[in-house]
Amino acid sequence: MSYATLLVYIEADHPAEERLRLAARLADKFSSLLIGFSALAPRPPPRAESSAVVEMLEAESKAITAKLSERGNWFRRVAAGDQARREWRWAVDRPTEALAREARCADLVVAGRSRGGDAYNALDLGGFLLRAGRPVLVVPEGVAALRADHIVIGWKDTREARRAVQDALPFLHEATRVTIVEICKSGEEQAAQENIDDVARYLGRHRIKSGPKVTLHEKGSEADQLIRLARDDGADLLVTGAYGHSRLGEWIFGGMTHKLVTESPICCLMSH
């Protein structure tokens, strides 16, 4: 089992070199096609005569096209490796919507955290996570490599967590150590242990050895506790579900997902 195609999002106005190098190494590791993708959309012009509006939009679209084409040249230089397994795509469109459509071609999407900007030039990672229909590897700034030797699964008995574990199977097969963690309240330890023992047996049937671990919820957020546990154990990849919904056009996350997406220093593979 492997990832046949990786899709990495590259901002048009941000270097993202470390993320691209990480994605290229993963593509080589899994013998995958690596597709780089970027998008920008023209901003609506101020009120003007219709002919002037059309001219302004055409001029900005041409400038965007030139910019994204040059970004493709940069992608090929930095990604290096087997160019037959490298491909560049771009769209004159809003990044979040464009990337959500483009995800149809990939087994795994690699993206960074949301950066400042608006819907015309910046990816809304939260909105994309909930619309992608694909697992998303969220790479923090400054992380240029992912060995994934020790993987921590943050388990909750939910649809999203089940999806995440299945989506992470190629990584889990390659890991030397896998730990399944469920953080629970006092009195829930037995049920939690039964849950993760079942997950361990599931992974075992995929020839993946894992260690189940129940831990009581301490003070502070569960996300902080999970990150601390993973870092103390030397893990460099967290696998979790992504929990959230849309309300009046705004993407609302649960506390765990929001914290991991915005603050985790460790790469997170997330599925919704």
Coordinates of C-alpha atoms in Angstrom, one line a residue:
M1 CA 0.0 0.0 0.0
S2 CA 1.3 3.4 -0.9
Y3 CA 0.5 6.9 -2.1
A4 CA 0.5 7.0 -5.9
T5 CA 0.1 10.8 -6.1
L6 CA 1.1 13.6 -3.7
L7 CA -0.3 17.1 -4.2
V8 CA 1.7 19.9 -2.5
Y9 CA 0.2 23.4 -2.2
I10 CA 2.7 26.2 -2.8
E11 CA 1.7 29.8 -2.0
A12 CA 2.3 32.2 -4.8
D13 CA 3.9 34.8 -2.5
H14 CA 5.6 32.6 0.1
P15 CA 8.8 30.6 -0.3
A16 CA 7.5 27.3 1.0
E17 CA 10.9 25.7 0.1
E18 CA 11.1 23.5 3.2
R19 CA 7.6 22.1 2.6
L20 CA 8.3 21.4 -1.0
R21 CA 11.6 19.6 -0.1
L22 CA 9.7 17.5 2.4
A23 CA 7.0 16.7 -0.1
A24 CA 9.6 15.8 -2.7
R25 CA 11.4 13.4 -0.3
L26 CA 8.0 11.7 0.5
A27 CA 7.3 11.3 -3.2
D28 CA 10.6 9.7 -3.7
K29 CA 10.1 7.5 -0.6
F30 CA 6.7 6.2 -1.9
S31 CA 7.7 6.3 -5.6
S32 CA 4.8 8.8 -6.1
L33 CA 4.0 11.4 -8.7
L34 CA 4.5 14.8 -7.0
I35 CA 2.1 17.6 -8.2
G36 CA 2.8 21.1 -7.2
F37 CA -0.1 23.5 -7.2
S38 CA -0.7 27.2 -6.7
A39 CA -3.6 29.6 -7.2
L40 CA -4.5 33.3 -7.2
A41 CA -7.6 35.1 -8.1
P42 CA -8.1 38.7 -9.3
R43 CA -9.6 41.0 -6.7
P44 CA -12.9 42.6 -7.7
P45 CA -12.1 46.1 -9.0
P46 CA -13.7 49.3 -7.7
R47 CA -16.8 50.5 -9.4
A48 CA -16.1 51.6 -12.9
E49 CA -17.5 51.4 -16.4
S50 CA -18.0 47.9 -17.6
S51 CA -15.3 48.1 -20.3
A52 CA -12.8 49.4 -17.7
V53 CA -13.6 46.6 -15.3
V54 CA -13.0 44.0 -18.1
E55 CA -9.7 45.5 -19.0
M56 CA -8.6 45.6 -15.3
L57 CA -9.5 42.0 -14.8
E58 CA -7.8 40.9 -18.0
A59 CA -4.6 42.7 -17.0
E60 CA -4.6 41.2 -13.5
S61 CA -5.3 37.7 -14.9
K62 CA -2.3 38.0 -17.2
A63 CA -0.1 39.1 -14.4
I64 CA -1.3 36.2 -12.3
T65 CA -0.7 33.7 -15.1
A66 CA 2.9 35.0 -15.5
K67 CA 3.5 34.8 -11.8
L68 CA 2.2 31.2 -11.4
S69 CA 4.0 30.0 -14.5
E70 CA 7.3 31.3 -13.1
R71 CA 6.4 29.6 -9.8
G72 CA 6.3 26.4 -11.8
N73 CA 9.9 26.9 -12.9
W74 CA 10.9 27.4 -9.3
F75 CA 9.0 24.2 -8.3
R76 CA 10.9 22.1 -10.8
R77 CA 14.3 23.5 -9.6
V78 CA 13.6 22.9 -5.9
A79 CA 11.8 19.6 -6.2
A80 CA 14.5 18.2 -8.4
G81 CA 14.6 14.4 -8.6
D82 CA 13.0 12.5 -11.4
Q83 CA 11.2 15.1 -13.5
A84 CA 9.0 12.4 -15.0
R85 CA 7.5 12.2 -11.5
R86 CA 7.1 16.0 -11.1
E87 CA 4.1 18.0 -12.4
W88 CA 3.1 21.7 -12.0
R89 CA -0.5 22.9 -12.0
W90 CA -2.0 26.3 -11.4
A91 CA -5.3 28.1 -11.5
V92 CA -6.5 31.7 -11.7
D93 CA -9.0 31.2 -8.9
R94 CA -9.4 31.4 -5.2
P95 CA -6.9 29.1 -3.5
T96 CA -9.2 27.3 -1.2
E97 CA -11.8 26.4 -3.8
A98 CA -9.2 25.6 -6.4
L99 CA -7.2 23.3 -4.2
A100 CA -10.3 21.5 -3.0
R101 CA -11.1 20.7 -6.6
E102 CA -7.5 19.7 -7.4
A103 CA -7.5 17.2 -4.5
R104 CA -9.4 14.8 -6.7
C105 CA -6.1 13.8 -8.4
A106 CA -4.2 12.9 -5.2
D107 CA -4.0 10.3 -2.5
L108 CA -2.4 12.8 0.0
V109 CA -2.3 16.6 0.1
V110 CA 0.6 18.4 1.7
A111 CA -0.1 21.9 2.9
G112 CA 1.1 24.5 5.4
R113 CA -0.8 26.5 8.0
S114 CA -3.1 29.3 7.0
R115 CA -1.2 32.6 6.4
G116 CA -2.4 36.1 6.5
G117 CA -4.4 37.3 3.5
D118 CA -7.8 37.0 2.0
A119 CA -9.8 34.5 0.0
Y120 CA -8.2 35.8 -3.3
N121 CA -4.6 35.1 -2.4
A122 CA -4.5 32.8 0.7
L123 CA -5.4 29.2 1.5
D124 CA -7.9 28.8 4.3
L125 CA -6.5 25.5 5.7
G126 CA -9.6 25.0 7.9
G127 CA -12.0 25.3 5.0
F128 CA -9.9 23.1 2.8
L129 CA -9.5 20.3 5.4
L130 CA -13.3 20.0 5.7
R131 CA -13.8 20.0 1.9
A132 CA -10.8 18.1 0.6
G133 CA -12.2 14.5 0.8
R134 CA -8.5 13.5 1.1
P135 CA -6.1 13.2 3.9
V136 CA -4.1 16.3 4.5
L137 CA -0.5 16.4 5.8
V138 CA -0.2 19.7 7.7
V139 CA 3.5 20.8 7.8
P140 CA 4.6 23.5 10.3
E141 CA 6.9 26.2 9.3
G142 CA 10.6 25.2 9.6
V143 CA 10.0 21.5 9.1
A144 CA 11.9 20.3 6.0
A145 CA 11.9 16.5 6.6
L146 CA 9.5 13.8 7.8
R147 CA 11.0 10.4 8.7
A148 CA 7.8 9.2 10.4
D149 CA 9.7 6.5 12.3
H150 CA 7.5 6.9 15.3
I151 CA 3.9 7.8 14.7
V152 CA 1.3 8.7 17.4
I153 CA -2.3 8.1 16.6
G154 CA -4.6 10.4 18.6
W155 CA -7.7 8.2 18.8
K156 CA -11.3 9.1 19.4
D157 CA -14.0 6.6 18.5
T158 CA -15.3 8.6 15.6
R159 CA -15.7 8.4 11.8
E160 CA -13.0 11.0 11.3
A161 CA -10.4 9.1 13.4
R162 CA -11.2 5.8 11.5
R163 CA -10.7 7.6 8.2
A164 CA -7.4 9.1 9.4
V165 CA -6.0 5.7 10.5
Q166 CA -6.9 4.1 7.2
D167 CA -5.5 7.1 5.2
A168 CA -2.3 6.9 7.2
L169 CA -1.6 3.1 6.4
P170 CA 1.3 3.8 4.0
F171 CA 3.1 5.8 6.7
L172 CA 2.2 3.3 9.4
H173 CA 3.6 0.4 7.3
E174 CA 6.9 2.2 7.1
A175 CA 7.1 3.3 10.8
T176 CA 9.4 1.5 13.3
R177 CA 7.0 2.4 16.2
V178 CA 3.3 3.2 16.3
T179 CA 1.5 4.4 19.5
I180 CA -2.2 4.6 19.7
V181 CA -3.3 7.1 22.4
E182 CA -6.8 7.9 23.7
I183 CA -7.1 10.7 26.3
C184 CA -10.1 10.0 28.5
K185 CA -11.8 11.2 31.7
S186 CA -11.5 9.4 35.0
G187 CA -13.8 6.3 35.0
E188 CA -13.6 5.9 31.2
E189 CA -10.3 4.0 31.2
Q190 CA -11.8 0.5 30.5
A191 CA -13.9 1.6 27.6
A192 CA -10.9 3.6 26.1
Q193 CA -8.6 0.6 26.5
E194 CA -11.1 -1.7 24.7
N195 CA -11.3 0.9 21.8
I196 CA -7.6 1.2 21.2
D197 CA -7.0 -2.5 21.7
D198 CA -9.4 -3.1 18.8
V199 CA -7.6 -0.5 16.7
A200 CA -4.3 -2.3 17.5
R201 CA -5.8 -5.6 16.4
Y202 CA -7.0 -3.9 13.2
L203 CA -3.5 -2.6 12.5
G204 CA -2.0 -6.0 13.3
R205 CA -4.1 -7.6 10.6
H206 CA -2.3 -5.1 8.3
R207 CA 1.0 -6.4 9.7
I208 CA 1.6 -3.2 11.7
K209 CA 2.7 -3.5 15.2
S210 CA 1.4 -0.9 17.6
G211 CA 1.3 0.0 21.3
P212 CA -2.0 1.1 22.8
K213 CA -1.9 3.7 25.5
V214 CA -4.7 5.2 27.6
T215 CA -4.0 8.4 29.5
L216 CA -6.2 10.5 31.7
H217 CA -7.0 14.0 30.7
E218 CA -4.9 16.4 32.7
K219 CA -5.2 20.2 33.1
G220 CA -5.2 22.2 29.9
S221 CA -6.3 21.1 26.5
E222 CA -6.2 17.6 25.1
A223 CA -4.3 18.9 22.1
D224 CA -1.5 20.2 24.3
Q225 CA -1.4 16.9 26.2
L226 CA -1.2 14.9 22.9
I227 CA 1.5 17.1 21.5
R228 CA 3.5 16.9 24.7
L229 CA 3.2 13.1 24.8
A230 CA 4.3 12.8 21.2
R231 CA 7.3 15.1 21.6
D232 CA 8.4 13.4 24.8
D233 CA 8.3 10.0 23.0
G234 CA 10.3 11.4 20.0
A235 CA 7.4 11.1 17.5
D236 CA 7.4 13.3 14.4
L237 CA 4.0 12.5 13.0
L238 CA 0.6 12.8 14.6
V239 CA -2.4 11.1 13.0
T240 CA -5.9 12.4 14.0
G241 CA -9.3 13.1 12.7
A242 CA -10.3 16.7 11.7
Y243 CA -13.5 17.8 13.5
G244 CA -15.5 20.8 12.4
H245 CA -18.4 22.1 10.4
S246 CA -19.5 25.1 8.4
R247 CA -21.8 27.8 10.0
L248 CA -23.0 30.7 7.9
G249 CA -20.0 30.3 5.6
E250 CA -17.5 30.2 8.5
W251 CA -15.5 27.1 9.2
I252 CA -15.8 26.2 12.9
F253 CA -13.3 23.7 14.4
G254 CA -13.4 21.8 17.6
G255 CA -10.7 22.7 20.2
M256 CA -8.4 19.7 19.5
T257 CA -8.4 20.3 15.7
H258 CA -7.9 24.0 15.9
K259 CA -5.0 23.7 18.3
L260 CA -3.2 21.0 16.2
V261 CA -3.7 23.0 13.0
T262 CA -2.5 26.3 14.4
E263 CA 0.1 25.3 17.0
S264 CA 1.5 21.8 16.6
P265 CA 5.3 21.7 16.0
I266 CA 4.9 18.2 14.7
C267 CA 3.5 17.3 11.3
C268 CA -0.2 16.2 11.5
L269 CA -1.9 13.8 9.1
M270 CA -5.6 14.7 9.4
S271 CA -8.8 13.4 7.7
H272 CA -12.4 14.6 7.9

